[in-house]
Amino acid sequence: MTKFILPLLLLTFTSAFSQNVLVDIHHNKLDYFIKLETQQGAELFPQKSNYVSAEDIAQPIVYRLKQNNLPDLLSYYFFYKKDSSISYILYEWDESNFMDGSQIAKKSYEEIKPYIDKYQLLFDKLSIIYGKPESEGGLGDSIKLATESVSERDVWHVNDSTEIDLQIGLSNKSDRHGAISTKPSFKIRLYIQNNSKEKNNESNISNEKLTSLDKTFHRFLSDIKHQKFESAQTFIADTLQSKITNQQLSALANSIRDTTIEIFISSLRLSQDGKSFYIIQYRYADDNKSAPQQVINVIFDSKNKILGVRSVNRSR
C-alpha cells in the first residue's frame, strides 16, 4: 500500500515514470540503481558473453524482474570504471534472452497485444514528459502481424546530454532461404543514453547538505507529531503551504511510526527547467533488510524546503 500525503510535483514523475523504468541517469551512480532493483525484487542475471564497449566502460550489471504477460525485464547498467556513474541503461523485454531463438513460436494477436500495450504506455508517458519524438515505422497495421512483421522506433533528444531510444520489433515470419533462416521474434528495447562529454562528479548530495536536509525533516516530523502545525508549515515549500491542511499533516504524522528512522537512499536531481531538487528515502532502524518493508520518501527544493512526502508500505 502506498500513501500519498503531501503533494508530489510532476518532476518526480520524470525520474520514475513507469514501473521498473528510470530515465534520470545523470545524478545517480550504480549503487543507487542496485538498491532500487533490490527493493522491487529483481535478481542479478548472469551474463555469459562480454560486451564490446569503450575502454573506460565496465561490463554491465544486469537484473531480471518478473513480468506479467511479457518476457521478464532485463535491465542492463553500463557504468564508468572510474566513478560508477552511468553511461547508459538498456531495458529489454525479449524472450530470446531465456531460450534459444529457434524455440520461439509464432504468436496470435492476443499474445502479441501485451507487447503493443507496453510500448504504447512507454511511448505515451515519454511523450508527456519530453514532447514529440523522431519516429520511424509504426504499429498501425495489426493484420500484418499474422504472417509478417512490424516495427517502430521513437527517439527523444532530451538535451545535449540525454537521448532516449524506444524500439519494438514484432515478427511472425518463419522461413528459410538456403542457409539463412528467419524465426519469429518479439522484443521491446528502451535505451537511456548519457551523452555528457564531461562526467558530473557532483551527482551525490554533499555530506553537509545531507545533514541539513535531514535536520529539516526531523524538525518537521517532530512538529507534526506534537501537532505544532503552524511551525511545521515553515518547513514546507512556500508555493505549497496554502494547499496543505492540518488534517493532512495529522494524517501524515499518524502514518509514520514512532520509532527511529535513518537515511537509506539519497540523490540529487534536476527538474525539466534545470532547477535542482533532492530526494531522501528513509527506512525504519528496526528494519535492516536490503529491501525495507516500509520507507518514507521526502523531496526537498534547493532551499531545503519540503516539496513532498510519500509513505510507502510494500506488500510481501
Short mmCIF file of C-alpha atoms in Angstrom, two decimals:
data_model
loop_
_atom_site.label_atom_id
_atom_site.label_comp_id
_atom_site.label_asym_id
_atom_site.label_seq_id
_atom_site.Cartn_x
_atom_site.Cartn_y
_atom_site.Cartn_z
CA MET A 1 0.00 0.00 0.00
CA THR A 2 1.23 3.47 -0.88
CA LYS A 3 0.05 6.61 0.91
CA PHE A 4 0.42 9.97 -0.82
CA ILE A 5 0.27 12.60 1.90
CA LEU A 6 1.79 15.84 0.67
CA PRO A 7 1.61 16.89 -2.98
CA LEU A 8 4.34 15.49 -5.20
CA LEU A 9 5.45 17.62 -8.11
CA LEU A 10 5.42 16.44 -11.71
CA LEU A 11 9.20 16.42 -11.68
CA THR A 12 9.16 13.20 -9.62
CA PHE A 13 7.29 11.58 -12.49
CA THR A 14 10.22 12.26 -14.80
CA SER A 15 12.50 10.13 -12.68
CA ALA A 16 10.35 7.01 -12.43
CA PHE A 17 7.58 7.37 -14.99
CA SER A 18 6.66 3.71 -15.34
CA GLN A 19 7.06 0.67 -13.20
CA ASN A 20 10.65 -0.62 -13.29
CA VAL A 21 11.91 2.14 -15.61
CA LEU A 22 14.07 5.14 -14.64
CA VAL A 23 15.19 7.85 -17.03
CA ASP A 24 17.30 10.11 -14.79
CA ILE A 25 20.82 8.70 -15.16
CA HIS A 26 22.91 11.85 -14.66
CA HIS A 27 22.56 12.34 -10.93
CA ASN A 28 22.79 8.77 -9.67
CA LYS A 29 25.55 6.20 -9.67
CA LEU A 30 25.43 2.43 -9.94
CA ASP A 31 24.83 1.74 -6.24
CA TYR A 32 21.62 3.81 -6.36
CA PHE A 33 20.15 1.66 -9.14
CA ILE A 34 21.27 -1.54 -7.43
CA LYS A 35 19.34 -0.54 -4.31
CA LEU A 36 16.23 0.22 -6.36
CA GLU A 37 16.44 -3.09 -8.22
CA THR A 38 16.76 -4.94 -4.91
CA GLN A 39 13.78 -3.06 -3.48
CA GLN A 40 11.48 -4.15 -6.28
CA GLY A 41 12.54 -7.80 -6.07
CA ALA A 42 14.81 -8.03 -9.10
CA GLU A 43 17.62 -10.60 -9.14
CA LEU A 44 21.09 -10.46 -10.65
CA PHE A 45 21.12 -12.09 -14.08
CA PRO A 46 24.41 -13.75 -15.04
CA GLN A 47 25.92 -12.85 -18.41
CA LYS A 48 27.71 -15.49 -20.49
CA SER A 49 29.24 -13.10 -23.01
CA ASN A 50 31.22 -9.88 -22.90
CA TYR A 51 30.00 -6.62 -24.43
CA VAL A 52 32.25 -4.51 -26.61
CA SER A 53 32.28 -1.02 -25.13
CA ALA A 54 34.61 1.93 -24.78
CA GLU A 55 37.71 1.17 -22.73
CA ASP A 56 36.53 3.20 -19.74
CA ILE A 57 33.14 1.43 -19.52
CA ALA A 58 32.82 -1.74 -17.41
CA GLN A 59 30.85 -4.84 -18.30
CA PRO A 60 27.19 -4.24 -17.39
CA ILE A 61 25.42 -5.26 -14.22
CA VAL A 62 22.16 -6.95 -15.29
CA TYR A 63 18.98 -7.51 -13.27
CA ARG A 64 15.98 -9.71 -14.07
CA LEU A 65 12.48 -8.77 -12.91
CA LYS A 66 9.36 -10.90 -13.24
CA GLN A 67 6.67 -9.56 -15.59
CA ASN A 68 3.05 -10.44 -16.31
CA ASN A 69 2.11 -11.40 -19.90
CA LEU A 70 5.56 -10.33 -21.13
CA PRO A 71 9.07 -11.79 -21.02
CA ASP A 72 10.89 -10.92 -17.81
CA LEU A 73 12.51 -7.50 -17.91
CA LEU A 74 16.29 -7.37 -18.14
CA SER A 75 17.86 -4.08 -17.04
CA TYR A 76 21.45 -3.54 -18.17
CA TYR A 77 23.50 -0.90 -16.36
CA PHE A 78 26.63 0.16 -18.26
CA PHE A 79 28.82 2.25 -15.98
CA TYR A 80 32.17 4.02 -15.99
CA LYS A 81 35.02 2.19 -14.27
CA LYS A 82 36.39 5.40 -12.76
CA ASP A 83 33.46 6.53 -10.64
CA SER A 84 30.50 4.15 -11.30
CA SER A 85 28.46 6.89 -12.98
CA ILE A 86 26.09 5.55 -15.64
CA SER A 87 26.99 5.54 -19.33
CA TYR A 88 23.66 4.12 -20.46
CA ILE A 89 20.85 1.81 -19.40
CA LEU A 90 19.12 -0.76 -21.59
CA TYR A 91 15.69 -2.08 -20.61
CA GLU A 92 14.75 -5.15 -22.62
CA TRP A 93 11.71 -7.39 -22.89
CA ASP A 94 12.78 -10.28 -25.15
CA GLU A 95 12.05 -13.96 -24.61
CA SER A 96 15.13 -14.94 -26.62
CA ASN A 97 17.08 -13.91 -23.51
CA PHE A 98 15.74 -17.03 -21.81
CA MET A 99 15.54 -19.59 -24.61
CA ASP A 100 17.13 -20.41 -27.94
CA GLY A 101 15.71 -18.24 -30.72
CA SER A 102 14.78 -21.33 -32.71
CA GLN A 103 12.34 -22.31 -29.93
CA ILE A 104 10.25 -19.15 -30.21
CA ALA A 105 6.89 -19.95 -31.77
CA LYS A 106 4.51 -17.79 -33.75
CA LYS A 107 2.05 -15.80 -31.67
CA SER A 108 -1.59 -14.85 -32.06
CA TYR A 109 -2.61 -11.21 -31.96
CA GLU A 110 -3.90 -11.74 -28.41
CA GLU A 111 -0.42 -12.94 -27.37
CA ILE A 112 1.27 -10.03 -29.13
CA LYS A 113 -1.04 -7.35 -27.77
CA PRO A 114 0.72 -7.07 -24.35
CA TYR A 115 3.89 -6.02 -26.23
CA ILE A 116 1.96 -3.33 -28.09
CA ASP A 117 0.26 -2.14 -24.91
CA LYS A 118 3.59 -1.91 -23.06
CA TYR A 119 5.19 0.02 -25.90
CA GLN A 120 2.26 2.41 -26.08
CA LEU A 121 2.44 3.01 -22.33
CA LEU A 122 6.15 3.83 -22.53
CA PHE A 123 5.62 5.99 -25.62
CA ASP A 124 2.73 7.95 -24.12
CA LYS A 125 4.49 8.75 -20.85
CA LEU A 126 7.77 9.68 -22.51
CA SER A 127 5.84 11.95 -24.89
CA ILE A 128 4.06 13.67 -22.00
CA ILE A 129 7.41 14.48 -20.42
CA TYR A 130 9.64 15.15 -23.44
CA GLY A 131 7.28 16.00 -26.30
CA LYS A 132 7.07 14.57 -29.79
CA PRO A 133 9.90 12.18 -30.77
CA GLU A 134 11.56 11.43 -34.09
CA SER A 135 9.72 8.35 -35.32
CA GLU A 136 10.33 5.55 -37.79
CA GLY A 137 7.94 2.76 -38.78
CA GLY A 138 4.67 2.14 -36.98
CA LEU A 139 2.40 -0.45 -35.40
CA GLY A 140 -0.79 0.58 -37.16
CA ASP A 141 -1.27 -2.48 -39.36
CA SER A 142 -2.10 -5.28 -36.95
CA ILE A 143 -3.21 -7.54 -39.83
CA LYS A 144 0.42 -7.83 -40.97
CA LEU A 145 1.31 -9.39 -37.64
CA ALA A 146 -0.39 -12.64 -38.64
CA THR A 147 2.30 -13.56 -41.18
CA GLU A 148 4.76 -10.66 -41.48
CA SER A 149 6.40 -8.11 -39.18
CA VAL A 150 6.02 -4.58 -37.88
CA SER A 151 8.44 -2.31 -36.08
CA GLU A 152 8.66 1.18 -34.65
CA ARG A 153 11.43 3.35 -33.28
CA ASP A 154 10.99 6.61 -31.40
CA VAL A 155 13.89 8.81 -30.29
CA TRP A 156 13.77 11.76 -27.88
CA HIS A 157 16.76 14.12 -27.95
CA VAL A 158 16.09 15.41 -24.46
CA ASN A 159 19.08 17.75 -24.31
CA ASP A 160 22.78 17.78 -25.16
CA SER A 161 23.47 15.07 -22.62
CA THR A 162 20.46 12.73 -22.76
CA GLU A 163 18.95 10.64 -25.54
CA ILE A 164 16.08 8.18 -25.13
CA ASP A 165 15.62 5.48 -27.79
CA LEU A 166 12.48 3.31 -27.69
CA GLN A 167 12.20 0.37 -30.10
CA ILE A 168 9.81 -2.50 -30.77
CA GLY A 169 10.02 -5.34 -33.28
CA LEU A 170 7.25 -7.91 -33.73
CA SER A 171 7.58 -10.63 -36.35
CA ASN A 172 5.73 -13.88 -37.07
CA LYS A 173 7.92 -14.58 -40.10
CA SER A 174 9.29 -18.11 -40.28
CA ASP A 175 11.04 -19.24 -43.47
CA ARG A 176 14.34 -20.40 -44.89
CA HIS A 177 16.31 -19.33 -47.96
CA GLY A 178 19.30 -21.58 -48.39
CA ALA A 179 21.44 -21.37 -45.30
CA ILE A 180 19.57 -18.32 -43.99
CA SER A 181 16.54 -18.88 -41.79
CA THR A 182 14.11 -16.37 -40.27
CA LYS A 183 12.38 -17.14 -37.00
CA PRO A 184 9.61 -15.31 -35.09
CA SER A 185 10.86 -12.51 -32.88
CA PHE A 186 9.13 -10.28 -30.33
CA LYS A 187 11.02 -7.65 -28.36
CA ILE A 188 10.95 -4.17 -26.82
CA ARG A 189 14.08 -2.18 -26.06
CA LEU A 190 14.47 1.14 -24.28
CA TYR A 191 17.88 2.85 -24.18
CA ILE A 192 18.64 5.75 -21.84
CA GLN A 193 21.91 7.25 -23.10
CA ASN A 194 24.23 9.60 -21.22
CA ASN A 195 25.91 11.72 -23.89
CA SER A 196 27.71 14.05 -21.50
CA LYS A 197 31.22 14.84 -22.67
CA GLU A 198 32.25 15.50 -19.08
CA LYS A 199 31.03 13.39 -16.20
CA ASN A 200 29.28 15.15 -13.36
CA ASN A 201 31.14 14.34 -10.15
CA GLU A 202 28.57 16.21 -8.07
CA SER A 203 25.83 13.61 -8.59
CA ASN A 204 25.61 12.80 -4.90
CA ILE A 205 24.39 15.12 -2.17
CA SER A 206 27.29 16.51 -0.16
CA ASN A 207 27.52 15.38 3.47
CA GLU A 208 26.92 18.94 4.64
CA LYS A 209 23.78 19.29 2.51
CA LEU A 210 22.51 15.87 3.51
CA THR A 211 22.89 16.70 7.19
CA SER A 212 20.99 19.96 6.70
CA LEU A 213 18.13 18.26 4.85
CA ASP A 214 17.93 15.51 7.44
CA LYS A 215 17.64 18.07 10.24
CA THR A 216 14.88 19.86 8.35
CA PHE A 217 12.79 16.72 8.00
CA HIS A 218 13.29 15.65 11.63
CA ARG A 219 12.19 19.10 12.85
CA PHE A 220 9.18 18.94 10.55
CA LEU A 221 8.37 15.43 11.75
CA SER A 222 8.67 16.46 15.42
CA ASP A 223 6.29 19.37 14.83
CA ILE A 224 3.56 17.31 13.19
CA LYS A 225 3.92 14.57 15.81
CA HIS A 226 3.31 17.21 18.52
CA GLN A 227 0.56 18.88 16.44
CA LYS A 228 2.57 22.09 16.04
CA PHE A 229 1.14 22.55 12.58
CA GLU A 230 1.87 26.24 12.22
CA SER A 231 5.55 25.61 12.89
CA ALA A 232 5.53 22.58 10.58
CA GLN A 233 4.26 24.74 7.71
CA THR A 234 7.51 26.76 7.80
CA PHE A 235 9.41 23.71 6.57
CA ILE A 236 7.14 23.27 3.52
CA ALA A 237 7.89 24.96 0.19
CA ASP A 238 6.27 28.42 0.00
CA THR A 239 4.21 27.51 -3.08
CA LEU A 240 2.61 24.58 -1.25
CA GLN A 241 1.94 25.98 2.23
CA SER A 242 -1.53 27.28 1.43
CA LYS A 243 -2.51 23.91 -0.05
CA ILE A 244 -1.60 21.77 2.96
CA THR A 245 -4.21 21.39 5.69
CA ASN A 246 -3.76 20.49 9.34
CA GLN A 247 -5.78 17.35 8.67
CA GLN A 248 -3.25 16.25 6.05
CA LEU A 249 -0.35 16.91 8.41
CA SER A 250 -2.09 14.96 11.15
CA ALA A 251 -2.69 12.04 8.77
CA LEU A 252 0.96 12.11 7.80
CA ALA A 253 2.04 12.03 11.44
CA ASN A 254 -0.19 9.01 12.08
CA SER A 255 1.22 7.16 9.06
CA ILE A 256 4.80 7.34 10.37
CA ARG A 257 5.67 5.02 13.24
CA ASP A 258 7.09 6.40 16.49
CA THR A 259 10.49 4.80 16.08
CA THR A 260 13.89 5.85 14.82
CA ILE A 261 14.28 6.40 11.10
CA GLU A 262 17.53 6.52 9.16
CA ILE A 263 18.62 7.57 5.68
CA PHE A 264 18.57 4.67 3.23
CA ILE A 265 19.00 6.34 -0.20
CA SER A 266 19.65 9.95 -1.20
CA SER A 267 20.11 11.62 -4.58
CA LEU A 268 20.30 14.96 -6.35
CA ARG A 269 18.02 15.50 -9.35
CA LEU A 270 17.26 18.17 -11.93
CA SER A 271 13.78 19.21 -12.99
CA GLN A 272 12.93 19.92 -16.62
CA ASP A 273 13.58 23.64 -16.09
CA GLY A 274 17.08 22.89 -14.78
CA LYS A 275 16.37 23.51 -11.09
CA SER A 276 17.91 21.10 -8.60
CA PHE A 277 15.95 19.15 -6.03
CA TYR A 278 16.83 16.45 -3.54
CA ILE A 279 15.33 13.11 -2.63
CA ILE A 280 15.93 11.26 0.64
CA GLN A 281 14.45 7.84 1.29
CA TYR A 282 14.23 6.86 4.95
CA ARG A 283 13.76 3.43 6.43
CA TYR A 284 12.95 2.39 9.99
CA ALA A 285 16.03 1.49 12.00
CA ASP A 286 14.47 -1.79 13.14
CA ASP A 287 14.15 -2.94 9.50
CA ASN A 288 17.64 -3.74 8.26
CA LYS A 289 16.60 -5.81 5.25
CA SER A 290 18.15 -4.94 1.87
CA ALA A 291 14.61 -4.19 0.65
CA PRO A 292 12.84 -2.49 3.60
CA GLN A 293 9.15 -3.23 4.16
CA GLN A 294 8.36 0.44 4.86
CA VAL A 295 10.07 3.57 3.55
CA ILE A 296 9.43 7.32 3.61
CA ASN A 297 10.34 9.34 0.52
CA VAL A 298 10.96 13.04 1.06
CA ILE A 299 11.59 15.63 -1.67
CA PHE A 300 13.27 18.98 -0.99
CA ASP A 301 13.80 22.04 -3.15
CA SER A 302 17.13 23.88 -3.39
CA LYS A 303 16.17 25.99 -0.34
CA ASN A 304 15.81 22.93 1.93
CA LYS A 305 12.03 23.27 1.85
CA ILE A 306 9.85 20.16 1.63
CA LEU A 307 8.11 19.58 -1.71
CA GLY A 308 6.56 16.21 -0.98
CA VAL A 309 6.38 13.28 1.41
CA ARG A 310 5.33 9.79 0.42
CA SER A 311 4.95 6.99 2.96
CA VAL A 312 5.22 3.55 1.32
CA ASN A 313 4.31 0.21 2.86
CA ARG A 314 5.34 -2.57 0.49
CA SER A 315 3.26 -5.70 0.45
CA ARG A 316 5.09 -9.03 0.61
#
